[in-house]
Amino acid sequence: MIGNRIAAWCGQIFHGLRYPLGARQIQETARIIPLLVLFHFCAAIGISNLVGKDVPELLLRCWQCSVVVVALPLIFVAYRLSLPHAQDRTASQVLKFSPLVAVLLGAVWAVPIGLFSPFVDISDIPVIYAMVLTMVSIGMVSLMRLPLAGILFSLIVTAAINYSIFQNIAGHHQLVGFFAFGLFAPALVAAILVSHRSMLRQWQGEAELIRQGHVIKLLLNDFERGTGDILWETDRHGHISYLSGQVENNAAHGMASPADISAALGLDENDRSRLEHSMRTQEIIVGQSHHGRMNFEDKHWLISARPLQDEAQAFAGFRGVARDVTWQRNQDELLLHAKDDAERANAAKSQFLAVISHELRTPINAIVGFSELLSKVEAENLPVARRHEYLNTILESAKHLQGLINDILDVTRMERGVLQIDDQDNDVSELIEIALKICRDHATASGISLVGHVADNVQVKGDLTRLKQVILNLLTNAIKFSPQGGVVHVAMDRGPQRALVISVRDAGIGISDADAERVFEPFVQGEGGANRRFNGLGLGLAISRKIARLHGGDVTLKGLPGGGSEARLILPAARVVWPSPKKSLKGEAAA
């Protein structure tokens, strides 16, 4: 077991020697290269001064030149590493030639020990040893990140020292020197290997942390791109310490960077207060719904978060996620609106069936009933006056039924958008007078008086048949809802922005503000149910408003103080030609 562990340990070391960590090693080594170069020259100058009087000049000059030559690669590496974007390429070159540089450096410092010692005084040799050993120590520390170069440098210098001891020291001092420096070399090698192994572990751990950081960042980026979630974290003071990239930089919109998560999400004031209260009380936040505005868009957030604790179990902030549920909320609102529309459509259908069955039954029953009477044999004995009365009833019922069907068809065409208007110039006073004449018999039969206030020479451009239909609908409604003996007033006037206003005012039962808009929906009447007092499909006002809007105008209805109501047909100034001198109004009344 121990042998296997030693073999594995040696394998890791030599694997690290064979496959160094490149740029990282050079970066670590580059910090000490200037110190190595400085001491290299200082030690060389010191030794030159020390042995200069004893060593042959040629040998000394050759050694000094070798000192300069070996220093040049180190100076070049230090210079290249100081340049930006040059470390990667320089690292590969240094790693390739670092053992050769180490051999040359070791050979240079082996010379003072191996070649100078025979020429110098025996008392100067310890000084030379001390300077060389100091240089070796600094060189070893400098080359520690390049283990093969450091080992070669240390072994060459140590071998030179042992050779010098063998040449210059005798007796037991020689044995002590051999023993001391014989242990010194393995100790240096072991120190280099152990240090390199420790650095390998450290670098590998850091590289693994960096790799895991990149993986986590990639996962977070993929997560953020695939979802609408925003990851966030705050410190104990509520300031943002992490915010995922989904939140764009507010500086691009002329805003300062967000100081807290509420500002980052653009929460409304009430929602911000609610979230900040939850964070101040350090409670767990689960699915809080908040509304905000980000990048000029309304946002709905679903926020969940948990409080964090440090090593001392003290509160350290919050970490949470804000899910963008704007799309889901909009879809829910669309579904809710669709449901409301479906319910209204279903109610309208039910209302339509109830009204149509009631309104169609009356004329159909009259037609069928009187037709059966006239088809019997006994009808031949009926007086002529009675026979004509029955036929008139059938005719009136048929016309009434025809009117109901025409109204339904008109509404259908309007809903489909296929109803077209045929523009032509018309005199407004003539339109009103024709409508009054048509309704006079019906008003007389109901005991209602019609009064018209019109002005001459007012021209309107529009569909004659459709505009007359609108005025007739308004008059018919006013007569229907007026009490016996009442008066219905029809007037025309100039409205805001030179618009034409034709008003029909009665003194009937009136109408509330809520019903004044509701009655413009098809098949809706002010009174509902089977007990309503007034007949009709509830299409007159709906058709009138649609026709008016096809002309660019509108039809409005409002209740009058003290009873009664007023309906208004408004046509825009673009369709009206007013006379230059204002004409006097003329009145028409019919009992």
Short mmCIF file of N, CA, C and O in Angstrom, two decimals, residues 161-207:
data_model
loop_
_atom_site.label_atom_id
_atom_site.label_comp_id
_atom_site.label_asym_id
_atom_site.label_seq_id
_atom_site.Cartn_x
_atom_site.Cartn_y
_atom_site.Cartn_z
N ILE A 161 30.05 22.52 -5.93
CA ILE A 161 30.48 22.71 -4.54
C ILE A 161 31.18 21.45 -4.04
O ILE A 161 32.24 21.50 -3.37
N ASN A 162 30.61 20.29 -4.31
CA ASN A 162 31.24 19.04 -3.87
C ASN A 162 32.61 18.85 -4.52
O ASN A 162 33.56 18.37 -3.88
N TYR A 163 32.71 19.22 -5.79
CA TYR A 163 34.01 19.12 -6.46
C TYR A 163 35.02 20.05 -5.81
O TYR A 163 36.18 19.69 -5.61
N SER A 164 34.58 21.27 -5.46
CA SER A 164 35.49 22.22 -4.82
C SER A 164 35.92 21.70 -3.45
O SER A 164 37.09 21.87 -3.06
N ILE A 165 35.02 21.10 -2.70
CA ILE A 165 35.39 20.54 -1.39
C ILE A 165 36.43 19.45 -1.57
O ILE A 165 37.41 19.34 -0.80
N PHE A 166 36.24 18.61 -2.57
CA PHE A 166 37.18 17.53 -2.81
C PHE A 166 38.57 18.06 -3.15
O PHE A 166 39.60 17.48 -2.76
N GLN A 167 38.64 19.21 -3.86
CA GLN A 167 39.91 19.75 -4.29
C GLN A 167 40.61 20.57 -3.21
O GLN A 167 41.84 20.62 -3.15
N ASN A 168 39.84 21.25 -2.34
CA ASN A 168 40.45 22.25 -1.47
C ASN A 168 40.42 21.90 0.02
O ASN A 168 41.05 22.60 0.81
N ILE A 169 39.65 20.90 0.42
CA ILE A 169 39.54 20.58 1.85
C ILE A 169 40.01 19.14 2.05
O ILE A 169 39.66 18.25 1.26
N ALA A 170 40.74 18.95 3.13
CA ALA A 170 41.26 17.60 3.41
C ALA A 170 40.83 17.16 4.80
O ALA A 170 40.34 17.95 5.61
N GLY A 171 41.01 15.90 5.09
CA GLY A 171 40.73 15.36 6.41
C GLY A 171 39.26 15.22 6.70
O GLY A 171 38.42 15.04 5.80
N HIS A 172 38.96 15.29 8.01
CA HIS A 172 37.57 15.10 8.42
C HIS A 172 36.69 16.26 7.95
O HIS A 172 35.47 16.11 7.81
N HIS A 173 37.24 17.43 7.72
CA HIS A 173 36.44 18.55 7.21
C HIS A 173 35.88 18.23 5.82
O HIS A 173 34.77 18.64 5.46
N GLN A 174 36.68 17.45 5.07
CA GLN A 174 36.21 17.05 3.76
C GLN A 174 34.99 16.14 3.86
O GLN A 174 34.01 16.27 3.13
N LEU A 175 35.03 15.19 4.84
CA LEU A 175 33.89 14.29 5.03
C LEU A 175 32.65 15.05 5.48
O LEU A 175 31.52 14.79 5.02
N VAL A 176 32.86 16.03 6.37
CA VAL A 176 31.72 16.83 6.83
C VAL A 176 31.12 17.62 5.66
O VAL A 176 29.90 17.72 5.49
N GLY A 177 31.99 18.20 4.83
CA GLY A 177 31.49 18.95 3.68
C GLY A 177 30.73 18.08 2.71
O GLY A 177 29.65 18.45 2.22
N PHE A 178 31.36 16.88 2.42
CA PHE A 178 30.65 15.95 1.52
C PHE A 178 29.28 15.58 2.07
O PHE A 178 28.28 15.51 1.34
N PHE A 179 29.25 15.31 3.39
CA PHE A 179 27.99 14.88 4.01
C PHE A 179 26.96 16.02 3.96
O PHE A 179 25.79 15.82 3.60
N ALA A 180 27.42 17.24 4.30
CA ALA A 180 26.49 18.37 4.35
C ALA A 180 25.93 18.68 2.96
O ALA A 180 24.72 18.77 2.75
N PHE A 181 26.84 18.83 1.99
CA PHE A 181 26.36 19.19 0.67
C PHE A 181 25.80 18.01 -0.10
O PHE A 181 25.06 18.18 -1.06
N GLY A 182 26.16 16.79 0.34
CA GLY A 182 25.51 15.63 -0.23
C GLY A 182 24.04 15.56 0.14
O GLY A 182 23.20 15.11 -0.64
N LEU A 183 23.70 16.02 1.37
CA LEU A 183 22.29 16.09 1.77
C LEU A 183 21.60 17.35 1.22
O LEU A 183 20.39 17.38 1.07
N PHE A 184 22.42 18.38 0.96
CA PHE A 184 21.83 19.64 0.50
C PHE A 184 21.15 19.48 -0.86
O PHE A 184 20.06 20.01 -1.09
N ALA A 185 21.78 18.73 -1.77
CA ALA A 185 21.21 18.56 -3.10
C ALA A 185 19.88 17.83 -3.07
O ALA A 185 18.88 18.30 -3.64
N PRO A 186 19.80 16.65 -2.40
CA PRO A 186 18.49 16.00 -2.34
C PRO A 186 17.44 16.84 -1.63
O PRO A 186 16.25 16.81 -1.98
N ALA A 187 17.89 17.61 -0.61
CA ALA A 187 16.93 18.46 0.11
C ALA A 187 16.34 19.52 -0.83
O ALA A 187 15.14 19.81 -0.81
N LEU A 188 17.24 20.11 -1.66
CA LEU A 188 16.74 21.09 -2.63
C LEU A 188 15.76 20.45 -3.61
O LEU A 188 14.70 21.02 -3.91
N VAL A 189 16.14 19.27 -4.12
CA VAL A 189 15.26 18.59 -5.07
C VAL A 189 13.92 18.26 -4.43
O VAL A 189 12.84 18.46 -5.01
N ALA A 190 13.97 17.72 -3.19
CA ALA A 190 12.73 17.37 -2.49
C ALA A 190 11.87 18.62 -2.25
O ALA A 190 10.63 18.60 -2.41
N ALA A 191 12.53 19.71 -1.85
CA ALA A 191 11.78 20.94 -1.60
C ALA A 191 11.10 21.42 -2.88
O ALA A 191 9.93 21.85 -2.88
N ILE A 192 11.84 21.33 -4.01
CA ILE A 192 11.25 21.76 -5.29
C ILE A 192 10.07 20.87 -5.66
O ILE A 192 9.00 21.35 -6.06
N LEU A 193 10.25 19.53 -5.49
CA LEU A 193 9.18 18.61 -5.87
C LEU A 193 7.95 18.78 -4.99
O LEU A 193 6.81 18.79 -5.47
N VAL A 194 8.16 18.89 -3.68
CA VAL A 194 7.03 19.05 -2.78
C VAL A 194 6.30 20.37 -3.04
O VAL A 194 5.07 20.44 -3.06
N SER A 195 7.10 21.44 -3.24
CA SER A 195 6.48 22.73 -3.51
C SER A 195 5.70 22.69 -4.83
O SER A 195 4.58 23.21 -4.92
N HIS A 196 6.31 22.01 -5.83
CA HIS A 196 5.62 21.93 -7.12
C HIS A 196 4.34 21.11 -7.00
O HIS A 196 3.31 21.45 -7.60
N ARG A 197 4.40 20.02 -6.23
CA ARG A 197 3.19 19.21 -6.04
C ARG A 197 2.10 20.01 -5.34
O ARG A 197 0.91 19.95 -5.72
N SER A 198 2.49 20.79 -4.33
CA SER A 198 1.50 21.62 -3.64
C SER A 198 0.91 22.68 -4.57
O SER A 198 -0.30 22.91 -4.57
N MET A 199 1.78 23.28 -5.39
CA MET A 199 1.28 24.29 -6.33
C MET A 199 0.39 23.67 -7.39
O MET A 199 -0.60 24.27 -7.82
N LEU A 200 0.76 22.43 -7.82
CA LEU A 200 -0.10 21.75 -8.77
C LEU A 200 -1.51 21.56 -8.22
O LEU A 200 -2.50 21.80 -8.90
N ARG A 201 -1.57 21.10 -6.98
CA ARG A 201 -2.89 20.91 -6.36
C ARG A 201 -3.64 22.23 -6.26
O ARG A 201 -4.85 22.30 -6.54
N GLN A 202 -2.91 23.28 -5.86
CA GLN A 202 -3.56 24.58 -5.73
C GLN A 202 -4.06 25.07 -7.08
O GLN A 202 -5.20 25.52 -7.21
N TRP A 203 -3.20 24.96 -8.11
CA TRP A 203 -3.60 25.44 -9.43
C TRP A 203 -4.74 24.61 -9.99
O TRP A 203 -5.65 25.12 -10.64
N GLN A 204 -4.66 23.29 -9.77
CA GLN A 204 -5.74 22.44 -10.26
C GLN A 204 -7.06 22.75 -9.56
O GLN A 204 -8.13 22.76 -10.18
N GLY A 205 -6.98 23.02 -8.24
CA GLY A 205 -8.19 23.41 -7.52
C GLY A 205 -8.75 24.72 -8.02
O GLY A 205 -9.97 24.86 -8.22
N GLU A 206 -7.84 25.70 -8.24
CA GLU A 206 -8.30 26.98 -8.77
C GLU A 206 -8.88 26.81 -10.18
O GLU A 206 -9.90 27.43 -10.52
N ALA A 207 -8.20 25.98 -11.00
CA ALA A 207 -8.72 25.75 -12.35
C ALA A 207 -10.09 25.08 -12.31
O ALA A 207 -10.98 25.40 -13.11
#
